[in-house]
XYZ file of C-alpha atoms in Angstrom:
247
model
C -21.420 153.713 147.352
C -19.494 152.159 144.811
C -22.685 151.295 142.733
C -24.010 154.879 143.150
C -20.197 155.848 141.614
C -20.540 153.696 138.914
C -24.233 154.632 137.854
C -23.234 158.316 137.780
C -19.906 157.347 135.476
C -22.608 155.503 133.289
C -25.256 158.055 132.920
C -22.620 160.712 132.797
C -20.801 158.697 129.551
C -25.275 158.238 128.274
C -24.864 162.089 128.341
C -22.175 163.008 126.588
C -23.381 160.668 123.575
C -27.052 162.094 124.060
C -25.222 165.647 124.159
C -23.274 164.831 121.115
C -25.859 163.303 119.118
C -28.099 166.299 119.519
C -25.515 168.825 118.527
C -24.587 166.809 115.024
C -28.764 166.541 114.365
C -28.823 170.211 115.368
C -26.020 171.218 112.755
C -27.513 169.019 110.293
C -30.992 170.278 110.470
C -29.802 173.704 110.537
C -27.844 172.939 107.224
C -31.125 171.754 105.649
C -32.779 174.935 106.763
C -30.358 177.032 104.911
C -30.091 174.935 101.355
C -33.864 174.611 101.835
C -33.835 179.005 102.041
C -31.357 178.620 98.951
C -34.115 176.129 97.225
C -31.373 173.437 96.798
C -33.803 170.962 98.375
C -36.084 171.277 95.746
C -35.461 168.318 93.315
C -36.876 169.779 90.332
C -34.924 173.135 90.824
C -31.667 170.606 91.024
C -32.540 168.978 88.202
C -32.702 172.361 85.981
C -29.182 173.180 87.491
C -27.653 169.896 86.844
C -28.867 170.022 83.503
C -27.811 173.330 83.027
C -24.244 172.097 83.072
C -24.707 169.756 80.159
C -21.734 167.356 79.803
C -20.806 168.517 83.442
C -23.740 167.105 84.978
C -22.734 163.727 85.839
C -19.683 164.936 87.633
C -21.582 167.906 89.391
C -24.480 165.412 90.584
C -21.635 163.314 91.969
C -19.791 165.948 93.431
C -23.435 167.197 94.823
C -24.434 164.008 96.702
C -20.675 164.202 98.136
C -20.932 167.322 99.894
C -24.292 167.068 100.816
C -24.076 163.999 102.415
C -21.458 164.788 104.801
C -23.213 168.111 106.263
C -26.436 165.788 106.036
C -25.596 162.273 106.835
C -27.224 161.946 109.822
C -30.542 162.683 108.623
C -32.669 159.119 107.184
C -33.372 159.236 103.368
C -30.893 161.915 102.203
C -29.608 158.799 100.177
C -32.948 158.253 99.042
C -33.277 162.058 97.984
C -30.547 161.687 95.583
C -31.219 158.767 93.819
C -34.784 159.990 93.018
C -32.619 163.314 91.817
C -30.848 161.202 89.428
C -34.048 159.433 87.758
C -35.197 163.812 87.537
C -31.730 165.077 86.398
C -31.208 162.067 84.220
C -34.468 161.309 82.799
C -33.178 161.292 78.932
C -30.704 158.788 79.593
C -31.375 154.744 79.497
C -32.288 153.411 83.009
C -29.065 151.235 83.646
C -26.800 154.342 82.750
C -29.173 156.089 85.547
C -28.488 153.281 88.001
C -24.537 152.962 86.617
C -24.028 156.797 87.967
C -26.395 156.818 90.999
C -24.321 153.373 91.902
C -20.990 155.344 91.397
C -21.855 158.514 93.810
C -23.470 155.663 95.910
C -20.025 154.145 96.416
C -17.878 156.646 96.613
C -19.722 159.059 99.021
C -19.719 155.583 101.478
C -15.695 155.581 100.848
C -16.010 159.342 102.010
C -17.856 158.781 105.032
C -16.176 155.225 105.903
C -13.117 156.761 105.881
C -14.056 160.148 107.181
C -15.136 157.704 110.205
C -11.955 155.996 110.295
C -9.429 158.565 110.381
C -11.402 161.306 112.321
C -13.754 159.843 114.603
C -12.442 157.205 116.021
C -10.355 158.939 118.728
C -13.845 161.291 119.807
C -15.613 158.314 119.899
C -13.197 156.603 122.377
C -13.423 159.961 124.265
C -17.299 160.110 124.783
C -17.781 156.691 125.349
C -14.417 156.019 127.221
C -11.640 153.235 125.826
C -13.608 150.224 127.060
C -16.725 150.898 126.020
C -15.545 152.363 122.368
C -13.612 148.527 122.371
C -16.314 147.089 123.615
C -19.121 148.825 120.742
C -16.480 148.002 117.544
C -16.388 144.570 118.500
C -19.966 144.004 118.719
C -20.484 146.039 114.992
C -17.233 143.993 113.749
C -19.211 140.618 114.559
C -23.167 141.861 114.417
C -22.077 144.160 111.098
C -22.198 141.534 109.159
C -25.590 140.966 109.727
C -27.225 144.530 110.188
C -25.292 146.319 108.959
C -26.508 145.163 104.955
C -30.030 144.813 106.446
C -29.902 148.754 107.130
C -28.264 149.822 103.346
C -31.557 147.781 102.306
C -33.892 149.890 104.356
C -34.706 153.421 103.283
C -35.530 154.277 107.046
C -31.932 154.172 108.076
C -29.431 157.030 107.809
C -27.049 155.004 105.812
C -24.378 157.354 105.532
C -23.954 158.215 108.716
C -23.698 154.027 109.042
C -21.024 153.964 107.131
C -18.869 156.383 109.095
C -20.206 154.431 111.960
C -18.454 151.614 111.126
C -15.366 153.302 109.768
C -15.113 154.478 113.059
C -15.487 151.440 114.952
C -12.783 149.819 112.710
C -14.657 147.396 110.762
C -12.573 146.028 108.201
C -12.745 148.135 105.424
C -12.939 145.521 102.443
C -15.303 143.874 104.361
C -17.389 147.104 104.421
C -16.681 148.042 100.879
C -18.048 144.730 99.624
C -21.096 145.246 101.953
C -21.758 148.729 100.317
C -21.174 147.587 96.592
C -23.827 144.734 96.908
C -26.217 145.480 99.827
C -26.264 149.845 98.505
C -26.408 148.708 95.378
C -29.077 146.928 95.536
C -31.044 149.422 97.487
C -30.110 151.933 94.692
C -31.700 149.200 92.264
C -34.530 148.917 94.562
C -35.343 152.862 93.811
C -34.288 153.124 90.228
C -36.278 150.656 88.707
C -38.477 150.407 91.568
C -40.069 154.103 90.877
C -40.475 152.633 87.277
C -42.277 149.906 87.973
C -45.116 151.974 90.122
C -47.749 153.620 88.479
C -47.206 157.087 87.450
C -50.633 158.019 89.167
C -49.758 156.106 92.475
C -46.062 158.205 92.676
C -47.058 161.679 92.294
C -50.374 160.524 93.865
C -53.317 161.544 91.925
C -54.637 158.012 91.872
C -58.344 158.060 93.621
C -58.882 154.319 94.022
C -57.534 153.309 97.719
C -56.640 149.752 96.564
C -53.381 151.348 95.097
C -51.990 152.809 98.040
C -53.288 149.644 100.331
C -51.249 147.203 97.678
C -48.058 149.542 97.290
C -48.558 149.602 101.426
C -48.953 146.120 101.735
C -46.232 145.268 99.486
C -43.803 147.590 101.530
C -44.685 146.189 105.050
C -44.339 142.768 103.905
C -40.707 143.799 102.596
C -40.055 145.253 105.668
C -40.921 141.831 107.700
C -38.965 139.863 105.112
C -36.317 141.330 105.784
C -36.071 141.624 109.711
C -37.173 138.206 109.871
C -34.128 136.973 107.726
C -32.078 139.201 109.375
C -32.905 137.602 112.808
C -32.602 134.273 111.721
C -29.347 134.833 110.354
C -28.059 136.645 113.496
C -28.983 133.284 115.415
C -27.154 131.252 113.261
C -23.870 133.079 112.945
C -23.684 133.337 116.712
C -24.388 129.933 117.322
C -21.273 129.565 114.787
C -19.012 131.808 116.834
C -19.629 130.432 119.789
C -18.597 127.169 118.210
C -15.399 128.268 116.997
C -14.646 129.743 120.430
C-alpha cells in the first residue's frame, strides 16, 4: 500500500513538471506565432529596423535580444538567432566590434535570466517538485554544473537561456555561473561570429551544388559534437572520483 502511495506522490509531482513545462513551451510558441505575424522573426526585416535607428542600434539590438529572450527562452537556438542578427544588422562594422556587442547582450541577457531564476523561481520550483526533491535537483546542478552546464552554452542545440535561469533557480553560485557564461557563451558566440565567416558564402545560404560541402561542414559538426560529449564525460568521471575523495 505504502509503495502504491508513494508511486502516485511520484507520478503526481512527474505531472505537475510535465504540466508546467508544456504551459511555458505553449506561451512561448504562441509568442513566436505572434512576432512571426508582426514579421519580427524575419532577420533581414530586423536588420532594416535596427539600422534604421542609426547610432541607436547597438542599444536597441541589446535591448531586443533582452526582451525576446525572456518570452522565448525556452525555445533551442533563439541565442543562435541573434547572434546571426548581429553579423546582418552589423555587417559594416569590423568583426571583433560584432563579437564585442553580441558578447555584451550575450552576458547580460544570462544576468537577466540567472537572476530572473533566482529571485522568482525558486520558490515554484520547490512547489512543483516538493522541498526535497527541489534540494535534492540544486545540489546535483551545483556539483554536475560545473561540468554540463559549459558543455551546453557550447552546444547550439540547447536552450541556453532558459539554462541559465535554471541554475539561478537552483542556487548555483552566481560568480561561479557568471564566469561560466563569460568564457563557455563567449566562446559559443565566437564559435558563430567568425565561424559563419569562415564557411563558404555558397555553403551558408546554400546554393553550393557539389555534396562534398555539406558532407565536410556535416562531418566537421558531428565530430565537434563527439568532442565535446566525450570530454565532457571524462571530466564528469574525474571530478566525482575527486568528491568522493574529499568526502
Amino acid at each position: 500500500m505504502k509503495i502504491i502511495l508513494k508511486a502516485r506522490e511520484t507520478l503526481r509531482k512527474y505531472l505537475k513538471v510535465i504540466i508546467v513545462l508544456l504551459v511555458v513551451a505553449a506561451i512561448s510558441i504562441g509568442l513566436f506565432l505572434i512576432l512571426k505575424h508582426f514579421g519580427l522573426t524575419d532577420i533581414n526585416l530586423l536588420r532594416g529596423w535596427i539600422k534604421s535607428t542609426g547610432p541607436w542600434g547597438i542599444l536597441v539590438y541589446i535591448l531586443l535580444r533582452i526582451v525576446c529572450t525572456v518570452f522565448l527562452s525556452f525555445m533551442p537556438a533563439t541565442s543562435m538567432i541573434f547572434d546571426l542578427l548581429s553579423l546582418a544588422a552589423f555587417d559594416y562594422l569590423n568583426p571583433f566590434l560584432i563579437y564585442l556587442i553580441c558578447f555584451t547582450s550575450v552576458v547580460l541577457t544570462s544576468i537577466c535570466m540567472d537572476l530572473l531564476g533566482r529571485y522568482g523561481g525558486a520558490k515554484l520550483a520547490a512547489k512543483i517538485l516538493g522541498k526535497e526533491e527541489y534540494e535534492e535537483a540544486s545540489r546535483l546542478v551545483q556539483e554536475k554544473g560545473l561540468v554540463y552546464v559549459p558543455i551546453m552554452y557550447l552546444l547550439p542545440i540547447f536552450p541556453d537561456d532558459a539554462i541559465c535561469m535554471i541554475c539561478g533557480t537552483s542556487k548555483m553560485n552566481f560568480f561561479v555561473h557568471l564566469i561560466e557564461i563569460i568564457l563557455f557563451r563567449g566562446v559559443a558566440c565566437f564559435t558563430v561570429i567568425f565561424g559563419v565567416q569562415i564557411i563558404p558564402p555558397e555553403i551558408t545560404s546554400f546554393t553550393s551544388k557539389d555534396p562534398m560541402d555539406y558532407i565536410r561542414v556535416l562531418t566537421f559538426i558531428i565530430a565537434y559534437l563527439i568532442l565535446i560529449l566525450v570530454f565532457a564525460r571524462s571530466l564528469d568521471k574525474y571530478l566525482s572520483k575527486k568528491f568522493k575523495k574529499d568526502k
